[in-house]
Short mmCIF file of C-alpha atoms in Angstrom, two decimals:
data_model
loop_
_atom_site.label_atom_id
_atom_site.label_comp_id
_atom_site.label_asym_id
_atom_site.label_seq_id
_atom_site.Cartn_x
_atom_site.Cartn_y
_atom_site.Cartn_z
CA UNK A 13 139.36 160.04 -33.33
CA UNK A 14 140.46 158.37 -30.24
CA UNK A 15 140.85 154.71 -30.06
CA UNK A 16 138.21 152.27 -28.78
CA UNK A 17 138.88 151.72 -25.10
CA UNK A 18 137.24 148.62 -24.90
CA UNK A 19 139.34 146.81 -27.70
CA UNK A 20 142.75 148.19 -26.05
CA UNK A 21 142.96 148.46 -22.36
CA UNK A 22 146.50 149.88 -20.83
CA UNK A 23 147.34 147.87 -17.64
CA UNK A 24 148.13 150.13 -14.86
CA UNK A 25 149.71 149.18 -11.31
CA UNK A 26 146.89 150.09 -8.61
CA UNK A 27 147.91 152.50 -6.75
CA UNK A 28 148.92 152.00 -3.13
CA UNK A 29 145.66 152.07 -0.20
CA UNK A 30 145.41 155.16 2.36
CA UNK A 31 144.18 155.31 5.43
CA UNK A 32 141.16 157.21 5.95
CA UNK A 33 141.62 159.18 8.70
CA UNK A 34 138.47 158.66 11.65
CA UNK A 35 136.39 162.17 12.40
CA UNK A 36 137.88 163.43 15.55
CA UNK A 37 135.46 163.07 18.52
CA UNK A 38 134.45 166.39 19.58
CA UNK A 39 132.86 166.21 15.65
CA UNK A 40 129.45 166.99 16.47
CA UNK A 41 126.41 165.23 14.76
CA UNK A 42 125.99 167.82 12.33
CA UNK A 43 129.24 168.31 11.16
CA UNK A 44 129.69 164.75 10.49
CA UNK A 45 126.50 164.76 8.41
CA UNK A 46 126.68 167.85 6.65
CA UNK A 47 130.92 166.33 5.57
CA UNK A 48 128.94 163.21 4.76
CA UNK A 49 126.76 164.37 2.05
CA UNK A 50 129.47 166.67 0.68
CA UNK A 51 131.54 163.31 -0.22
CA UNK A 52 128.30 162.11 -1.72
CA UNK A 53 127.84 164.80 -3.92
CA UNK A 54 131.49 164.66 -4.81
CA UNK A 55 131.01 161.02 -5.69
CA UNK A 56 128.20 162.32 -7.82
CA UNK A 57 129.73 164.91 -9.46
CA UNK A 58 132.43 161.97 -10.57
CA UNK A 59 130.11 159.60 -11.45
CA UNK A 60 128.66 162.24 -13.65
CA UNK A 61 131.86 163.66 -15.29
CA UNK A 62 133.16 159.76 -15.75
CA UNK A 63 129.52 158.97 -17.98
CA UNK A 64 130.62 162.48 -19.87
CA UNK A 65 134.03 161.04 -20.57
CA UNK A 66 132.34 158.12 -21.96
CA UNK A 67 129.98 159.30 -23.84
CA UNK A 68 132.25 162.19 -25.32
CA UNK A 69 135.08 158.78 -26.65
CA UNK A 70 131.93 157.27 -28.28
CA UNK A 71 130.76 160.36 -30.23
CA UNK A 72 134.66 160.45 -31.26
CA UNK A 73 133.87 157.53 -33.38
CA UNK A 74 137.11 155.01 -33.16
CA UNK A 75 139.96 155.12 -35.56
CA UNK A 76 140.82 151.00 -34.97
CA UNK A 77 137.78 148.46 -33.60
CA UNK A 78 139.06 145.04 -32.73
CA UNK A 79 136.95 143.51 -30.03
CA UNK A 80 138.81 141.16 -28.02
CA UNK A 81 135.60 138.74 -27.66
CA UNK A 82 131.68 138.64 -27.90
CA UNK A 83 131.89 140.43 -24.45
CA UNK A 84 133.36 143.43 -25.52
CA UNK A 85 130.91 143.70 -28.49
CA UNK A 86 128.05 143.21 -25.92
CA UNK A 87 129.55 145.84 -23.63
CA UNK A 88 130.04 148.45 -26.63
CA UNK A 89 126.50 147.45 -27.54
CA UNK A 90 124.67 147.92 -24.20
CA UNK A 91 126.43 151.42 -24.07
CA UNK A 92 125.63 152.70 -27.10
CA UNK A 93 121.94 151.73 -26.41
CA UNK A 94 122.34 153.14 -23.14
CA UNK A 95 123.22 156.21 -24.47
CA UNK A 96 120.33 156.62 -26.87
CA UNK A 97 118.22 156.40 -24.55
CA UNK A 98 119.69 159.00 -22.34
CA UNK A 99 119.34 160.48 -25.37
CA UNK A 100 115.62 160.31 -25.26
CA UNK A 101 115.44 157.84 -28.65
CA UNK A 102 112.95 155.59 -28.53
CA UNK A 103 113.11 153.27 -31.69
CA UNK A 104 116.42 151.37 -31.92
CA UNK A 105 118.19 148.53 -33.65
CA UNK A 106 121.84 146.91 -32.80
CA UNK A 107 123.13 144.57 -35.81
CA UNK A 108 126.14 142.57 -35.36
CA UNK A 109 127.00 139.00 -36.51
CA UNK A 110 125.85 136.83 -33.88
CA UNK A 111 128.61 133.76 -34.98
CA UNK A 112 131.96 133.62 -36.77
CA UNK A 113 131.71 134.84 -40.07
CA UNK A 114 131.30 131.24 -41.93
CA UNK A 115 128.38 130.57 -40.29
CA UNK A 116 126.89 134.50 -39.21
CA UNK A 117 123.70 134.11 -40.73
CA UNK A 118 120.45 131.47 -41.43
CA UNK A 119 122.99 130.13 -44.23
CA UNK A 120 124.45 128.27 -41.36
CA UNK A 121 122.72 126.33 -38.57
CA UNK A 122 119.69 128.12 -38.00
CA UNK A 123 119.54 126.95 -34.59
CA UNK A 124 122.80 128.12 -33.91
CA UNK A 125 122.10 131.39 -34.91
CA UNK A 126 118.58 131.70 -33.02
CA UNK A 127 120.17 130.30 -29.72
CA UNK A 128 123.49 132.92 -30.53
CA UNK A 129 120.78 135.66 -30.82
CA UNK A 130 119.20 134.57 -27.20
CA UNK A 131 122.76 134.63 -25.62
CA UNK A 132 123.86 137.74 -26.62
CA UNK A 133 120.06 139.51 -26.03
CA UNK A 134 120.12 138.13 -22.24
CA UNK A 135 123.73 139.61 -22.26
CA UNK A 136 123.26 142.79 -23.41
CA UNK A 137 120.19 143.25 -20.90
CA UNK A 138 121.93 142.44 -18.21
CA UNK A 139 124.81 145.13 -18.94
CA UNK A 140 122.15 147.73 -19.63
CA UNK A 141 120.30 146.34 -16.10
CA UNK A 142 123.86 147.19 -14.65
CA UNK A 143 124.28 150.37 -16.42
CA UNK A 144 121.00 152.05 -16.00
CA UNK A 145 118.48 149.33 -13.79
CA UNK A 146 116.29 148.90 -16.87
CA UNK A 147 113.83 146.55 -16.69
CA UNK A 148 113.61 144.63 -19.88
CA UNK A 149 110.98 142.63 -22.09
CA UNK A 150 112.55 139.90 -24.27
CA UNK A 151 109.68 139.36 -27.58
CA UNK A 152 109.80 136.29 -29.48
CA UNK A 153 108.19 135.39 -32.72
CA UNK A 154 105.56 132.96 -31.03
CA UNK A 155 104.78 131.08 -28.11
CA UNK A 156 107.13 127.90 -29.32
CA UNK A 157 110.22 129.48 -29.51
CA UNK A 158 109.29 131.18 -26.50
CA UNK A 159 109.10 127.83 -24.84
CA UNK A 160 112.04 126.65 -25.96
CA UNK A 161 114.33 129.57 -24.92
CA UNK A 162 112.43 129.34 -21.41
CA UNK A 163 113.18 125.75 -21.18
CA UNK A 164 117.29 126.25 -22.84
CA UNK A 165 118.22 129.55 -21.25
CA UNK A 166 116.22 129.12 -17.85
CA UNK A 167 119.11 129.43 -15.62
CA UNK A 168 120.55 132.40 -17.27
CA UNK A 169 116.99 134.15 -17.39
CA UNK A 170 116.50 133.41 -13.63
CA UNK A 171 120.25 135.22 -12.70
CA UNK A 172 118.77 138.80 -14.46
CA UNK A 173 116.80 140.51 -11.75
CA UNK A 174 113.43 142.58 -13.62
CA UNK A 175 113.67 140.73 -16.96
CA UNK A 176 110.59 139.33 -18.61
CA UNK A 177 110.04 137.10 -21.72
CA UNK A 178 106.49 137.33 -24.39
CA UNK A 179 106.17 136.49 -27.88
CA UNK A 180 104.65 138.38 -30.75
CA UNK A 181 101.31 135.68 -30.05
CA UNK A 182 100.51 137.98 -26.99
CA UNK A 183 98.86 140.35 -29.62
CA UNK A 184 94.98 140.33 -29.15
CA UNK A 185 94.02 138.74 -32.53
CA UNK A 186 90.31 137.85 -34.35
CA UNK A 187 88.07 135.16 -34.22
CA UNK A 188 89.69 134.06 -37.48
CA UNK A 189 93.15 134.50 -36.45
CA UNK A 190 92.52 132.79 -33.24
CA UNK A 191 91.21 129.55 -35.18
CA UNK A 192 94.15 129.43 -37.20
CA UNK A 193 96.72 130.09 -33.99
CA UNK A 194 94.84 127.02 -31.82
CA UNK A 195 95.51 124.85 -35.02
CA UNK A 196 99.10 125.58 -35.15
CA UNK A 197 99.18 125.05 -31.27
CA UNK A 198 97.88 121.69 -31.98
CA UNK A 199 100.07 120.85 -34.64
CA UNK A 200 103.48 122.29 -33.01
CA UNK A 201 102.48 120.14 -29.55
CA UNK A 202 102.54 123.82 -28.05
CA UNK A 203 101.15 122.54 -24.56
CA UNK A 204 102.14 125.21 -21.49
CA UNK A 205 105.02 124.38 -19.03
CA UNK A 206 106.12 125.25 -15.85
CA UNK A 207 108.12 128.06 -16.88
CA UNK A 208 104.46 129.56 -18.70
CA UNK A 209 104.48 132.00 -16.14
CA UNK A 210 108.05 132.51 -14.40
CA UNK A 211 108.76 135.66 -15.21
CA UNK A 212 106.55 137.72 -15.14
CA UNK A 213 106.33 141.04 -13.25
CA UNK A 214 104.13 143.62 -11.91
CA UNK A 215 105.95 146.12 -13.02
CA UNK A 216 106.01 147.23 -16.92
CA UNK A 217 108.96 146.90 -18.98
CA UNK A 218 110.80 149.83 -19.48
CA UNK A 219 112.46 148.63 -22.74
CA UNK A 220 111.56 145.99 -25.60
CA UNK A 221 113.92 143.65 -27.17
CA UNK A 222 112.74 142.38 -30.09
CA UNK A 223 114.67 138.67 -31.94
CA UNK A 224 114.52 136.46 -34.47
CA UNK A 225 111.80 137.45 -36.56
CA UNK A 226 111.46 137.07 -40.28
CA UNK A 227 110.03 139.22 -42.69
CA UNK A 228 106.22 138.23 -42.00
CA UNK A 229 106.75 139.00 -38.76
CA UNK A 230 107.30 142.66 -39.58
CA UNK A 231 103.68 143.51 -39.50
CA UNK A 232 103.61 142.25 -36.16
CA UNK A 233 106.27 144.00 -34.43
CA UNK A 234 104.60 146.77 -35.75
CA UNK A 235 101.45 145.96 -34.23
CA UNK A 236 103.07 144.97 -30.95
CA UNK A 237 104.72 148.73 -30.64
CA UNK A 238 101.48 150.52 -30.82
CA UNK A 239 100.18 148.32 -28.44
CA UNK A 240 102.72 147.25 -25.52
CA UNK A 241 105.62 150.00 -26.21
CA UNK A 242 104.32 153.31 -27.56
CA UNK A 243 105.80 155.24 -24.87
CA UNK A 244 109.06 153.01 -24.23
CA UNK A 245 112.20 152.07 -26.24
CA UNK A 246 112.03 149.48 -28.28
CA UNK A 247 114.76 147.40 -30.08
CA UNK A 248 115.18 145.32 -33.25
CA UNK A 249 117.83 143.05 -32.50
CA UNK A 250 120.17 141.13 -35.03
CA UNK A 251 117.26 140.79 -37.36
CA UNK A 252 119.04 141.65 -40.81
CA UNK A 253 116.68 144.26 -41.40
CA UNK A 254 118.53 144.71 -44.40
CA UNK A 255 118.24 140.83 -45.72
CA UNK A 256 114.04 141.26 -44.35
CA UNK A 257 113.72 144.83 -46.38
CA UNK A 258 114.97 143.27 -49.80
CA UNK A 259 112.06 140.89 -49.48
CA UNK A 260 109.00 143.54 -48.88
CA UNK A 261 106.59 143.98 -51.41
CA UNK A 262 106.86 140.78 -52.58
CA UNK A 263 104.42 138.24 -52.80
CA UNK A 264 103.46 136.62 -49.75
CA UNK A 265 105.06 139.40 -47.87
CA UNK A 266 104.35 142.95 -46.19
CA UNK A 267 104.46 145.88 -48.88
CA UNK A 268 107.06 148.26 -48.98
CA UNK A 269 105.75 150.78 -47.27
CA UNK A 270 105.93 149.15 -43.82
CA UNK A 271 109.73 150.39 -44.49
CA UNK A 272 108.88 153.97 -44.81
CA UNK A 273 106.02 153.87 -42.20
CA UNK A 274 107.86 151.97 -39.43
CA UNK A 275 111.35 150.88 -40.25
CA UNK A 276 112.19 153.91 -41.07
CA UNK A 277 111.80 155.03 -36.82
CA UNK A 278 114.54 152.73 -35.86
CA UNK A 279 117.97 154.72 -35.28
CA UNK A 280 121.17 151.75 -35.81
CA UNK A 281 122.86 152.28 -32.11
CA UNK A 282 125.06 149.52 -32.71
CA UNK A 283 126.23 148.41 -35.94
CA UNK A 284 128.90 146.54 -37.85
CA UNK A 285 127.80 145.21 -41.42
CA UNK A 286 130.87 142.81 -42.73
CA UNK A 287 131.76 142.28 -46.41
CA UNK A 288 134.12 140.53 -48.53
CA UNK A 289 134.91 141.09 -51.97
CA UNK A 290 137.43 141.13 -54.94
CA UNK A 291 138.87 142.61 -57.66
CA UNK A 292 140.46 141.92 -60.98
CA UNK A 293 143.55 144.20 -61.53
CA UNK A 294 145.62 143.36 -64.90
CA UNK A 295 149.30 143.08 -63.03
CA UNK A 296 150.07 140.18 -60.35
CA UNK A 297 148.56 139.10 -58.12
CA UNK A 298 145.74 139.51 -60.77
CA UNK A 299 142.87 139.05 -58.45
CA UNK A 300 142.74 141.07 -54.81
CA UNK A 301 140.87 139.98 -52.00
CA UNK A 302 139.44 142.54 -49.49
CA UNK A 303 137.22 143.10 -46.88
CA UNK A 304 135.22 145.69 -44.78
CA UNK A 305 132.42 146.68 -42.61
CA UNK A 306 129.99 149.34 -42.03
CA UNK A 307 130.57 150.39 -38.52
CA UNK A 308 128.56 152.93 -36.09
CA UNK A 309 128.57 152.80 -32.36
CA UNK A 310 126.09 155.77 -31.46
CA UNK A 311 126.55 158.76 -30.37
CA UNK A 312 129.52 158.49 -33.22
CA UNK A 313 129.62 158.72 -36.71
CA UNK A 314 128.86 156.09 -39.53
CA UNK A 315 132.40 154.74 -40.43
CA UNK A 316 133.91 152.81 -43.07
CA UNK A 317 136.20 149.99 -42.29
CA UNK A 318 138.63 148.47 -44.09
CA UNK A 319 139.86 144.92 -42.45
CA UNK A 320 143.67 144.87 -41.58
CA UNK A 321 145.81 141.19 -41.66
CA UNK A 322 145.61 141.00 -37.62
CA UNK A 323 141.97 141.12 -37.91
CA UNK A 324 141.18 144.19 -36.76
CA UNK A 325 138.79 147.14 -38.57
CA UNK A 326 140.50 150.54 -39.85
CA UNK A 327 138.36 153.63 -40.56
CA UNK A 328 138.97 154.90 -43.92
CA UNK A 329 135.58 157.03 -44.27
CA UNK A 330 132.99 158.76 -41.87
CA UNK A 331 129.88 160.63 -42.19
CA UNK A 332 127.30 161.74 -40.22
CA UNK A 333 124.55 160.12 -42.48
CA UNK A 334 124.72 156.22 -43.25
CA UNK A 335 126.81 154.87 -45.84
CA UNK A 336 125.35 152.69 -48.34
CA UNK A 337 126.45 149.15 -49.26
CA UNK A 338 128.08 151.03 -52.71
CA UNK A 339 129.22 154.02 -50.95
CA UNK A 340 131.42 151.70 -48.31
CA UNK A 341 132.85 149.80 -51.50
CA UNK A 342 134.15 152.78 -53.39
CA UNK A 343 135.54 153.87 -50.16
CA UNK A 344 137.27 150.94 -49.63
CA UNK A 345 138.54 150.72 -53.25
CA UNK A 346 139.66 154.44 -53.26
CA UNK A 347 141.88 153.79 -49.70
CA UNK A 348 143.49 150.59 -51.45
CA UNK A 349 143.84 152.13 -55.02
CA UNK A 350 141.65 150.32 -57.18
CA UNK A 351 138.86 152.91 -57.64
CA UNK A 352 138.12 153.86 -61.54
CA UNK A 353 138.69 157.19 -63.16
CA UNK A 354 135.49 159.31 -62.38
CA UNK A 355 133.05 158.76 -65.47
CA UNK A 356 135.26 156.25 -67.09
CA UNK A 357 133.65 153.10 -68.99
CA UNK A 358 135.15 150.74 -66.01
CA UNK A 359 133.33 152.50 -63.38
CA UNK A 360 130.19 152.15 -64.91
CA UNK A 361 130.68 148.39 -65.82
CA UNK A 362 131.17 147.52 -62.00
CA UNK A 363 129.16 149.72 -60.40
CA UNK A 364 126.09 149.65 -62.87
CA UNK A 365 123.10 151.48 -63.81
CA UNK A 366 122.58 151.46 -60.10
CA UNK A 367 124.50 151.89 -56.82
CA UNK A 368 122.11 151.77 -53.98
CA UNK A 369 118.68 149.55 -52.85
CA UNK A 370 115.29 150.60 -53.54
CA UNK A 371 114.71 151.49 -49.49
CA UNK A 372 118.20 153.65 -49.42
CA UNK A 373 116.82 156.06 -52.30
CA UNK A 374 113.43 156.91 -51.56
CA UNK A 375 113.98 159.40 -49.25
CA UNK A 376 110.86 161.39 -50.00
CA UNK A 377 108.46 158.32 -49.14
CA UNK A 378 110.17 158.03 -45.15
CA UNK A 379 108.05 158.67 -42.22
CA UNK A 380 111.47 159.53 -40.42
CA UNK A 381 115.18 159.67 -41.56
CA UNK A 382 116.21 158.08 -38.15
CA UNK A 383 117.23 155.01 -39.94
CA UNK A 384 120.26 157.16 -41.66
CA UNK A 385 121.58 158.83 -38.13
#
């Protein structure tokens, strides 16, 4: 595997400037055309072999992943979604904590985490504007929080050239749904601004970006890819679609198969999945502290990583299919040593009757195994 050039970067002295030597003047018109596109086409030929090159390290998978800042993380991310859609895929997520680990979820500040989530969306469409010119939709869960981005993040919206912002109330609803929507206008003081129509463009989007929904707003996503983005990427970004799966079929909350019917679609292009935990061992220290992550940066593999004392992220483990949460921990126990005999009465008492999530082992039910690739 080679290792991540983005987390370690070799400094190199540039190399000295020549002098490009003027046509000589008896060149006729022609000839200094016809020379002209040749360099052209050798530029694209490079250009070409270079995106190879960098497509070819990313399929590698990486053997050590320490991202120097949120940057680098939003560079790796914008090229692994670049590549899928070279790729043709259609229906993609990128998961990655959005804040330091203490607060890296709605356990924190959930403001901090929804504004984090705008940041790094804005950032990761304008690397993908740079990489491929894509013109890019962000979709928020209503009009409000629509607003409120418009009004916080104007500035940085305005310096993306082709991006456009909607919110999951764009959806033509029924009389009924309508009456209830104009009474939560009222009540959230959801009165139009300046910005109500800033951004918009005559063009289409050519890609989706959809953030911070919950689990209700599932349904709607849904209903917001048949009807705006059938024929165009779309993205589920830094949802937890993990935390929002555990809660389907619930009361209150969309049934379980909106997993298998929909979910199911979205190929992970980007994804790290931290986790800490310990174990008892009957010799000093007694009790060991570890950590890990799930890693995949598409076009590579699904990795385990196992978190070193400088911080950075070691694969132990890869597959071609996704690892589940109880896969990645007895690969992590089995690099440090700790893993059970096979069978034995221990194993069983910590891993239990079962080791994997009702929506990681009906594989029958699934619409599409995308999800695991």
């Amino acid at each position: 595997m080679a290792p991540l050039s983005t987390a370690v970067r070799l400094l190199r002295c540039p190399a000295a400037p020549r002098a490009v030597p003027s046509p000589p003047a008896s060149l006729s018109g022609a000839a200094a055309r016809s020379r002209c596109r040749r360099r052209l086409r050798s530029l694209r030929l490079r250009a070409e072999a270079a995106k190879e090159a960098g497509v070819g390290e990313l399929r590698a998978g990486v053997s050590v992943y320490k991202p120097r800042s949120y940057e680098v993380l939003v560079s790796d991310a914008a090229r692994s979604l670049a590549a899928a859609i070279d790729d043709g895929r259609t229906r993609l997520e990128i998961e990655f904590p959005p804040l330091p680990s203490s607060i890296s979820s709605y356990k924190g500040s959930s403001d901090e985490f929804i504004d984090a989530n705008v940041q790094l969306a804005l950032a990761v469409v304008r690397d993908l504007k740079k990489l491929k010119g894509t013109r890019s939709c962000i979709v928020f869960p209503d009009q409000p929080e629509k607003r409120r981005a418009a009004q916080i993040f104007k500035t940085a919206i305005d310096q993306i050239e082709g991006i456009s912002i909607g919110s999951l109330d764009d959806l033509p609803t029924g009389p009924v749904d309508t009456f209830f929507k104009s009474i939560r206008i009222t009540l959230d003081f959801d009165f139009s601004d300046d910005n109500e129509d800033r951004w918009k463009s005559d063009e289409p989007p050519q890609l989706y970006i959809f953030i911070n929904s919950s689990t209700r707003d599932l349904a709607s996503i849904e209903k917001y890819v048949d009807q705006f983005a059938a024929s165009v990427p779309a993205v589920l970004f830094n949802l937890e679609l993990d935390t929002l799966r555990s809660d389907l079929g619930l009361l209150g909350f969309p049934p379980k198969d909106l997993h298998y019917r929909f979910l199911s679609q979205f190929t992970p292009v980007f994804y790290i999945r931290q986790r800490d935990y310990s174990k008892t061992i009957a010799v000093t220290p007694y009790i060991v502290n570890y950590s890990g992550a799930v890693f995949r940066q598409y076009p590579g593999p699904w990795q385990v990583m196992l978190k070193q004392a400088d911080g950075s992220y070691a694969c132990v483990a890869e597959s071609a299919s996704r690892f589940t949460l109880g896969q990645a921990k007895d690969e992590l126990l089995r690099v440090l040593g700790l893993q059970e005999e096979v069978g034995s009465q221990l194993e069983f008492l910590r891993r239990g009757y079962k080791n994997a999530t009702w929506w990681e082992e009906n594989f029958d039910q699934e619409k599409s195994p995308a999800w695991r690739t």
